[in-house]
Amino acid sequence: MNQQPVPVGSLPAGGVGRPLQGDAASDIGVELGARQTVAWLREQLHRFEAARRPACNERMSTGWEPLDRLLPAGGVTRGSLVEWLSAAPGCGAGTLALGMARQACREGRPLVVVERRGEPRQGGWYPPAFCGQGILLEQTILVRAGDRGEELWALEQVLRTEGVGAVLCWAEGFGQRALRRLQLATEVGGGLCLLLRPASVRTEPCWGRLRLLVEPLSMSDGSASAAEMWVNVRRLRVRVMHVHGGAGGQQVDLEIDETGSVRVVSPLAGRAASHKRRRA
């Protein structure tokens, strides 16, 4: 693969929260091919002190208190594959997933974003959205794979690498066997695997520990389109479709404002909006 590096982000590899030193400094702020990036990432992460590597069963917040309250353990455990299913473009699944990534990457752990080169997808790598959710670009690694096979390979290799906080991917076309491999790799590395997938896969078996469906409230009550909801505030419903150690079925209604802040929808506000639509 003959790929030229371009500015993207960097990884604090000389220790948690400290800049790269020596020869590694020349690699700051580059986007590399999948195999180059994985090799470089492993080399840097070997410098982390073992004591700073999280235990695979360590519980952490989802980054959103309303979601924590839905889950049996009050959050998620490291070493988990989490599926975010999106019922409509721009419904908020990506925003919520970034909040979870931010939580997983505290204490200087890197976030690795894996995407397929040359295939634009809804969401995808968009630095302002990452910054808006408190993601530090200097702790973010972008891996652009050439095809689906390389994308899956990169995901599996990075997930197996200890010290990674979270791996984020807009996953399309992955079969059950591939998803099982990703869950096993996630358990080995101890980070979080966050997969954004279309809602059409909701009836397929879930190999991860958590599957969440995000849909606009308008789609839940059939009264308006997703585009009509995206003015200043997006209102959405998050359903727990599958959770390890629980029955699932819980849900919460949230709203995301233009700053990216998330809060629970007031029942009174929801009823008022519904009444207004009926009168119209």
mmCIF file of C-alpha atoms in Angstrom:
data_model
loop_
_atom_site.group_PDB
_atom_site.id
_atom_site.type_symbol
_atom_site.label_atom_id
_atom_site.label_comp_id
_atom_site.label_asym_id
_atom_site.label_seq_id
_atom_site.Cartn_x
_atom_site.Cartn_y
_atom_site.Cartn_z
ATOM 1 C CA MET A 1 0.000 0.000 0.000
ATOM 2 C CA ASN A 2 1.453 3.328 -1.061
ATOM 3 C CA GLN A 3 -0.241 5.943 1.077
ATOM 4 C CA GLN A 4 0.887 9.430 1.989
ATOM 5 C CA PRO A 5 0.352 10.545 5.596
ATOM 6 C CA VAL A 6 -1.804 13.617 6.147
ATOM 7 C CA PRO A 7 -2.532 15.581 9.350
ATOM 8 C CA VAL A 8 -5.142 13.998 11.557
ATOM 9 C CA GLY A 9 -4.430 13.555 15.275
ATOM 10 C CA SER A 10 -1.848 12.158 17.647
ATOM 11 C CA LEU A 11 -1.445 9.757 20.504
ATOM 12 C CA PRO A 12 0.202 10.521 23.868
ATOM 13 C CA ALA A 13 2.449 7.479 23.893
ATOM 14 C CA GLY A 14 5.271 8.458 26.236
ATOM 15 C CA GLY A 15 2.900 7.759 29.121
ATOM 16 C CA VAL A 16 -0.686 8.650 29.840
ATOM 17 C CA GLY A 17 -1.233 12.321 29.074
ATOM 18 C CA ARG A 18 2.394 12.991 28.072
ATOM 19 C CA PRO A 19 3.592 13.872 24.554
ATOM 20 C CA LEU A 20 5.591 11.564 22.318
ATOM 21 C CA GLN A 21 9.326 11.711 22.775
ATOM 22 C CA GLY A 22 12.288 10.952 20.524
ATOM 23 C CA ASP A 23 11.784 9.128 17.223
ATOM 24 C CA ALA A 24 8.076 8.690 17.865
ATOM 25 C CA ALA A 25 7.586 12.448 17.702
ATOM 26 C CA SER A 26 7.886 12.330 13.916
ATOM 27 C CA ASP A 27 4.668 10.297 13.809
ATOM 28 C CA ILE A 28 2.561 12.928 15.544
ATOM 29 C CA GLY A 29 -0.514 13.943 13.638
ATOM 30 C CA VAL A 30 -0.527 11.438 10.792
ATOM 31 C CA GLU A 31 -3.076 9.243 9.107
ATOM 32 C CA LEU A 32 -1.542 5.987 7.912
ATOM 33 C CA GLY A 33 -2.711 2.862 6.153
ATOM 34 C CA ALA A 34 -4.358 0.201 8.287
ATOM 35 C CA ARG A 35 -1.323 -2.059 8.709
ATOM 36 C CA GLN A 36 1.083 0.835 9.292
ATOM 37 C CA THR A 37 -1.203 2.363 11.896
ATOM 38 C CA VAL A 38 -1.769 -0.859 13.826
ATOM 39 C CA ALA A 39 1.972 -1.584 14.015
ATOM 40 C CA TRP A 40 2.727 1.986 15.118
ATOM 41 C CA LEU A 41 -0.089 1.963 17.666
ATOM 42 C CA ARG A 42 1.084 -1.262 19.262
ATOM 43 C CA GLU A 43 4.632 0.041 19.537
ATOM 44 C CA GLN A 44 3.468 3.173 21.322
ATOM 45 C CA LEU A 45 1.023 1.438 23.654
ATOM 46 C CA HIS A 46 3.696 -0.964 24.877
ATOM 47 C CA ARG A 47 5.086 2.055 26.718
ATOM 48 C CA PHE A 48 2.021 2.333 28.916
ATOM 49 C CA GLU A 49 2.556 1.201 32.478
ATOM 50 C CA ALA A 50 0.729 -2.065 33.174
ATOM 51 C CA ALA A 51 -0.897 -0.555 36.240
ATOM 52 C CA ARG A 52 -2.694 1.951 34.047
ATOM 53 C CA ARG A 53 -4.276 -0.662 31.821
ATOM 54 C CA PRO A 54 -7.903 -1.150 32.862
ATOM 55 C CA ALA A 55 -9.245 -4.509 33.985
ATOM 56 C CA CYS A 56 -11.507 -6.089 31.398
ATOM 57 C CA ASN A 57 -14.402 -6.319 33.879
ATOM 58 C CA GLU A 58 -14.096 -2.731 35.110
ATOM 59 C CA ARG A 59 -17.468 -1.006 35.046
ATOM 60 C CA MET A 60 -17.727 2.472 33.573
ATOM 61 C CA SER A 61 -20.462 4.958 32.820
ATOM 62 C CA THR A 62 -21.946 5.152 29.336
ATOM 63 C CA GLY A 63 -21.202 8.868 29.500
ATOM 64 C CA TRP A 64 -24.919 9.599 29.848
ATOM 65 C CA GLU A 65 -26.587 9.214 33.256
ATOM 66 C CA PRO A 66 -30.083 8.494 31.823
ATOM 67 C CA LEU A 67 -28.642 5.526 29.924
ATOM 68 C CA ASP A 68 -26.728 4.282 32.961
ATOM 69 C CA ARG A 69 -30.021 4.006 34.833
ATOM 70 C CA LEU A 70 -31.393 1.638 32.175
ATOM 71 C CA LEU A 71 -28.598 -0.908 32.510
ATOM 72 C CA PRO A 72 -28.352 -3.658 35.165
ATOM 73 C CA ALA A 73 -24.799 -2.742 36.168
ATOM 74 C CA GLY A 74 -25.420 1.003 35.990
ATOM 75 C CA GLY A 75 -23.120 1.272 32.989
ATOM 76 C CA VAL A 76 -20.999 -0.933 30.738
ATOM 77 C CA THR A 77 -17.924 -3.039 31.397
ATOM 78 C CA ARG A 78 -14.650 -2.670 29.565
ATOM 79 C CA GLY A 79 -14.032 -5.447 27.111
ATOM 80 C CA SER A 80 -17.540 -5.044 25.673
ATOM 81 C CA LEU A 81 -18.818 -4.743 22.127
ATOM 82 C CA VAL A 82 -21.649 -2.199 21.999
ATOM 83 C CA GLU A 83 -23.942 -1.846 18.998
ATOM 84 C CA TRP A 84 -25.634 1.497 18.351
ATOM 85 C CA LEU A 85 -28.467 0.953 15.873
ATOM 86 C CA SER A 86 -29.654 4.068 14.047
ATOM 87 C CA ALA A 87 -33.256 4.191 12.800
ATOM 88 C CA ALA A 88 -32.710 7.331 10.703
ATOM 89 C CA PRO A 89 -29.818 9.516 9.523
ATOM 90 C CA GLY A 90 -28.886 12.128 12.100
ATOM 91 C CA CYS A 91 -31.115 10.705 14.824
ATOM 92 C CA GLY A 92 -28.408 11.038 17.490
ATOM 93 C CA ALA A 93 -26.839 7.570 17.700
ATOM 94 C CA GLY A 94 -23.434 8.948 16.728
ATOM 95 C CA THR A 95 -23.590 11.680 19.366
ATOM 96 C CA LEU A 96 -24.416 9.187 22.103
ATOM 97 C CA ALA A 97 -21.697 6.793 20.931
ATOM 98 C CA LEU A 98 -19.133 9.603 21.078
ATOM 99 C CA GLY A 99 -20.142 10.278 24.676
ATOM 100 C CA MET A 100 -19.429 6.653 25.507
ATOM 101 C CA ALA A 101 -16.090 6.863 23.679
ATOM 102 C CA ARG A 102 -15.176 9.989 25.643
ATOM 103 C CA GLN A 103 -15.836 8.154 28.899
ATOM 104 C CA ALA A 104 -13.759 5.141 27.835
ATOM 105 C CA CYS A 105 -10.813 7.328 26.818
ATOM 106 C CA ARG A 106 -10.329 9.140 30.079
ATOM 107 C CA GLU A 107 -6.846 9.142 31.624
ATOM 108 C CA GLY A 108 -5.265 9.587 28.203
ATOM 109 C CA ARG A 109 -6.332 6.311 26.598
ATOM 110 C CA PRO A 110 -6.587 6.694 22.817
ATOM 111 C CA LEU A 111 -9.685 6.507 20.662
ATOM 112 C CA VAL A 112 -9.207 4.679 17.365
ATOM 113 C CA VAL A 113 -11.627 5.436 14.522
ATOM 114 C CA VAL A 114 -11.730 2.861 11.717
ATOM 115 C CA GLU A 115 -13.474 3.603 8.439
ATOM 116 C CA ARG A 116 -13.360 2.427 4.848
ATOM 117 C CA ARG A 117 -11.598 4.778 2.462
ATOM 118 C CA GLY A 118 -13.596 6.134 -0.469
ATOM 119 C CA GLU A 119 -17.025 5.081 0.851
ATOM 120 C CA PRO A 120 -18.817 8.064 2.411
ATOM 121 C CA ARG A 121 -21.285 7.017 5.080
ATOM 122 C CA GLN A 122 -23.817 8.776 7.234
ATOM 123 C CA GLY A 123 -21.831 10.078 10.185
ATOM 124 C CA GLY A 124 -18.218 9.088 9.720
ATOM 125 C CA TRP A 125 -15.070 11.006 10.578
ATOM 126 C CA TYR A 126 -16.045 14.635 11.226
ATOM 127 C CA PRO A 127 -13.649 16.351 13.666
ATOM 128 C CA PRO A 128 -16.029 19.151 14.834
ATOM 129 C CA ALA A 129 -18.552 16.543 16.005
ATOM 130 C CA PHE A 130 -15.833 14.731 17.939
ATOM 131 C CA CYS A 131 -14.588 17.944 19.555
ATOM 132 C CA GLY A 132 -18.167 18.904 20.412
ATOM 133 C CA GLN A 133 -18.431 15.815 22.597
ATOM 134 C CA GLY A 134 -15.158 16.443 24.391
ATOM 135 C CA ILE A 135 -13.046 14.049 22.312
ATOM 136 C CA LEU A 136 -9.413 15.175 22.218
ATOM 137 C CA LEU A 137 -8.112 14.940 18.658
ATOM 138 C CA GLU A 138 -4.553 14.603 19.938
ATOM 139 C CA GLN A 139 -5.646 11.290 21.511
ATOM 140 C CA THR A 140 -7.461 10.099 18.382
ATOM 141 C CA ILE A 141 -6.085 7.780 15.703
ATOM 142 C CA LEU A 142 -7.829 7.554 12.322
ATOM 143 C CA VAL A 143 -7.396 4.312 10.367
ATOM 144 C CA ARG A 144 -8.660 4.290 6.772
ATOM 145 C CA ALA A 145 -8.927 0.773 5.352
ATOM 146 C CA GLY A 146 -8.905 -0.034 1.656
ATOM 147 C CA ASP A 147 -11.778 -2.517 1.655
ATOM 148 C CA ARG A 148 -14.083 -4.461 3.971
ATOM 149 C CA GLY A 149 -11.521 -7.197 4.576
ATOM 150 C CA GLU A 150 -8.837 -4.713 5.623
ATOM 151 C CA GLU A 151 -11.382 -2.830 7.730
ATOM 152 C CA LEU A 152 -12.265 -5.988 9.650
ATOM 153 C CA TRP A 153 -8.584 -6.907 10.010
ATOM 154 C CA ALA A 154 -7.730 -3.461 11.388
ATOM 155 C CA LEU A 155 -10.641 -3.563 13.834
ATOM 156 C CA GLU A 156 -9.658 -6.962 15.155
ATOM 157 C CA GLN A 157 -5.982 -6.080 15.551
ATOM 158 C CA VAL A 158 -6.615 -2.755 17.280
ATOM 159 C CA LEU A 159 -9.236 -4.264 19.596
ATOM 160 C CA ARG A 160 -6.706 -6.866 20.733
ATOM 161 C CA THR A 161 -4.218 -4.132 21.639
ATOM 162 C CA GLU A 162 -4.158 -3.380 25.359
ATOM 163 C CA GLY A 163 -4.303 0.269 26.326
ATOM 164 C CA VAL A 164 -6.837 1.399 23.716
ATOM 165 C CA GLY A 165 -9.792 3.145 25.336
ATOM 166 C CA ALA A 166 -12.339 2.647 22.565
ATOM 167 C CA VAL A 167 -12.594 1.739 18.898
ATOM 168 C CA LEU A 168 -15.347 3.381 16.843
ATOM 169 C CA CYS A 169 -16.570 2.149 13.464
ATOM 170 C CA TRP A 170 -19.543 2.750 11.168
ATOM 171 C CA ALA A 171 -20.004 -0.947 10.462
ATOM 172 C CA GLU A 172 -21.848 -2.092 7.357
ATOM 173 C CA GLY A 173 -21.949 -5.535 5.813
ATOM 174 C CA PHE A 174 -20.365 -7.429 8.714
ATOM 175 C CA GLY A 175 -21.643 -10.993 9.073
ATOM 176 C CA GLN A 176 -22.267 -12.907 12.286
ATOM 177 C CA ARG A 177 -18.880 -14.592 12.165
ATOM 178 C CA ALA A 178 -17.089 -11.252 11.874
ATOM 179 C CA LEU A 179 -19.048 -9.778 14.777
ATOM 180 C CA ARG A 180 -18.207 -12.760 16.965
ATOM 181 C CA ARG A 181 -14.520 -12.283 16.161
ATOM 182 C CA LEU A 182 -14.745 -8.614 17.107
ATOM 183 C CA GLN A 183 -16.352 -9.425 20.467
ATOM 184 C CA LEU A 184 -13.610 -11.944 21.243
ATOM 185 C CA ALA A 185 -10.923 -9.425 20.247
ATOM 186 C CA THR A 186 -12.552 -6.799 22.474
ATOM 187 C CA GLU A 187 -12.440 -9.138 25.454
ATOM 188 C CA VAL A 188 -8.716 -9.693 24.865
ATOM 189 C CA GLY A 189 -7.808 -5.994 24.653
ATOM 190 C CA GLY A 190 -10.128 -4.740 27.381
ATOM 191 C CA GLY A 191 -11.320 -1.602 25.584
ATOM 192 C CA LEU A 192 -14.731 -0.799 24.130
ATOM 193 C CA CYS A 193 -15.814 -1.644 20.596
ATOM 194 C CA LEU A 194 -18.500 0.820 19.467
ATOM 195 C CA LEU A 195 -20.228 -0.173 16.238
ATOM 196 C CA LEU A 196 -22.736 2.140 14.564
ATOM 197 C CA ARG A 197 -25.114 0.032 12.467
ATOM 198 C CA PRO A 198 -28.454 0.488 10.693
ATOM 199 C CA ALA A 199 -31.650 -0.438 12.533
ATOM 200 C CA SER A 200 -32.393 -3.027 9.854
ATOM 201 C CA VAL A 201 -30.116 -5.489 11.705
ATOM 202 C CA ARG A 202 -32.193 -5.361 14.892
ATOM 203 C CA THR A 203 -33.623 -8.872 14.335
ATOM 204 C CA GLU A 204 -30.191 -10.442 13.834
ATOM 205 C CA PRO A 205 -28.461 -12.237 16.742
ATOM 206 C CA CYS A 206 -26.432 -9.948 18.988
ATOM 207 C CA TRP A 207 -22.868 -11.048 19.729
ATOM 208 C CA GLY A 208 -22.072 -7.979 21.813
ATOM 209 C CA ARG A 209 -22.918 -7.281 25.430
ATOM 210 C CA LEU A 210 -25.159 -4.345 24.626
ATOM 211 C CA ARG A 211 -27.377 -3.344 21.708
ATOM 212 C CA LEU A 212 -29.148 0.020 21.739
ATOM 213 C CA LEU A 213 -31.682 1.246 19.192
ATOM 214 C CA VAL A 214 -31.876 5.011 18.664
ATOM 215 C CA GLU A 215 -34.882 6.422 16.815
ATOM 216 C CA PRO A 216 -36.410 9.896 16.528
ATOM 217 C CA LEU A 217 -39.438 10.306 18.752
ATOM 218 C CA SER A 218 -41.312 11.348 15.619
ATOM 219 C CA MET A 219 -40.751 7.861 14.220
ATOM 220 C CA SER A 220 -42.063 6.351 17.430
ATOM 221 C CA ASP A 221 -45.380 8.201 17.276
ATOM 222 C CA GLY A 222 -45.613 8.414 13.470
ATOM 223 C CA SER A 223 -46.355 12.135 13.447
ATOM 224 C CA ALA A 224 -43.335 13.767 11.768
ATOM 225 C CA SER A 225 -40.177 13.075 9.826
ATOM 226 C CA ALA A 226 -36.669 12.953 11.261
ATOM 227 C CA ALA A 227 -35.753 16.060 9.242
ATOM 228 C CA GLU A 228 -38.564 18.039 10.877
ATOM 229 C CA MET A 229 -37.160 17.240 14.320
ATOM 230 C CA TRP A 230 -33.672 18.610 13.532
ATOM 231 C CA VAL A 231 -34.105 22.334 14.118
ATOM 232 C CA ASN A 232 -32.642 23.369 17.447
ATOM 233 C CA VAL A 233 -33.355 20.199 19.413
ATOM 234 C CA ARG A 234 -33.418 16.543 18.413
ATOM 235 C CA ARG A 235 -35.726 14.332 20.420
ATOM 236 C CA LEU A 236 -35.056 10.650 20.362
ATOM 237 C CA ARG A 237 -35.848 7.380 22.056
ATOM 238 C CA VAL A 238 -33.183 4.908 23.159
ATOM 239 C CA ARG A 239 -34.319 1.305 23.552
ATOM 240 C CA VAL A 240 -32.266 -1.466 25.137
ATOM 241 C CA MET A 241 -32.621 -4.279 22.607
ATOM 242 C CA HIS A 242 -30.124 -6.610 24.301
ATOM 243 C CA VAL A 243 -28.023 -6.361 27.440
ATOM 244 C CA HIS A 244 -25.731 -8.911 29.032
ATOM 245 C CA GLY A 245 -27.116 -9.936 32.421
ATOM 246 C CA GLY A 246 -30.545 -8.382 31.850
ATOM 247 C CA ALA A 247 -33.787 -8.815 29.958
ATOM 248 C CA GLY A 248 -33.714 -5.625 27.875
ATOM 249 C CA GLY A 249 -36.793 -3.700 26.815
ATOM 250 C CA GLN A 250 -36.052 -0.554 28.831
ATOM 251 C CA GLN A 251 -36.228 2.805 27.093
ATOM 252 C CA VAL A 252 -35.706 6.495 27.742
ATOM 253 C CA ASP A 253 -36.640 9.612 25.771
ATOM 254 C CA LEU A 254 -33.847 12.148 25.343
ATOM 255 C CA GLU A 255 -33.225 15.420 23.599
ATOM 256 C CA ILE A 256 -29.981 16.756 22.177
ATOM 257 C CA ASP A 257 -29.634 20.505 21.701
ATOM 258 C CA GLU A 258 -27.441 22.331 19.211
ATOM 259 C CA THR A 259 -24.497 22.294 21.656
ATOM 260 C CA GLY A 260 -24.577 18.502 21.929
ATOM 261 C CA SER A 261 -25.936 18.511 25.487
ATOM 262 C CA VAL A 262 -28.235 15.594 26.304
ATOM 263 C CA ARG A 263 -31.095 15.553 28.794
ATOM 264 C CA VAL A 264 -34.208 13.528 29.522
ATOM 265 C CA VAL A 265 -37.347 14.733 27.771
ATOM 266 C CA SER A 266 -39.848 16.126 30.248
ATOM 267 C CA PRO A 267 -43.098 14.115 30.178
ATOM 268 C CA LEU A 268 -45.034 17.402 30.200
ATOM 269 C CA ALA A 269 -43.043 18.714 27.233
ATOM 270 C CA GLY A 270 -43.650 15.500 25.343
ATOM 271 C CA ARG A 271 -47.403 15.629 25.936
ATOM 272 C CA ALA A 272 -47.541 19.304 24.964
ATOM 273 C CA ALA A 273 -45.727 18.630 21.696
ATOM 274 C CA SER A 274 -48.042 15.723 20.922
ATOM 275 C CA HIS A 275 -51.128 17.855 21.625
ATOM 276 C CA LYS A 276 -49.801 20.651 19.406
ATOM 277 C CA ARG A 277 -49.307 18.230 16.508
ATOM 278 C CA ARG A 278 -52.829 16.861 16.881
ATOM 279 C CA ARG A 279 -54.297 20.389 16.792
ATOM 280 C CA ALA A 280 -52.278 21.190 13.665
#
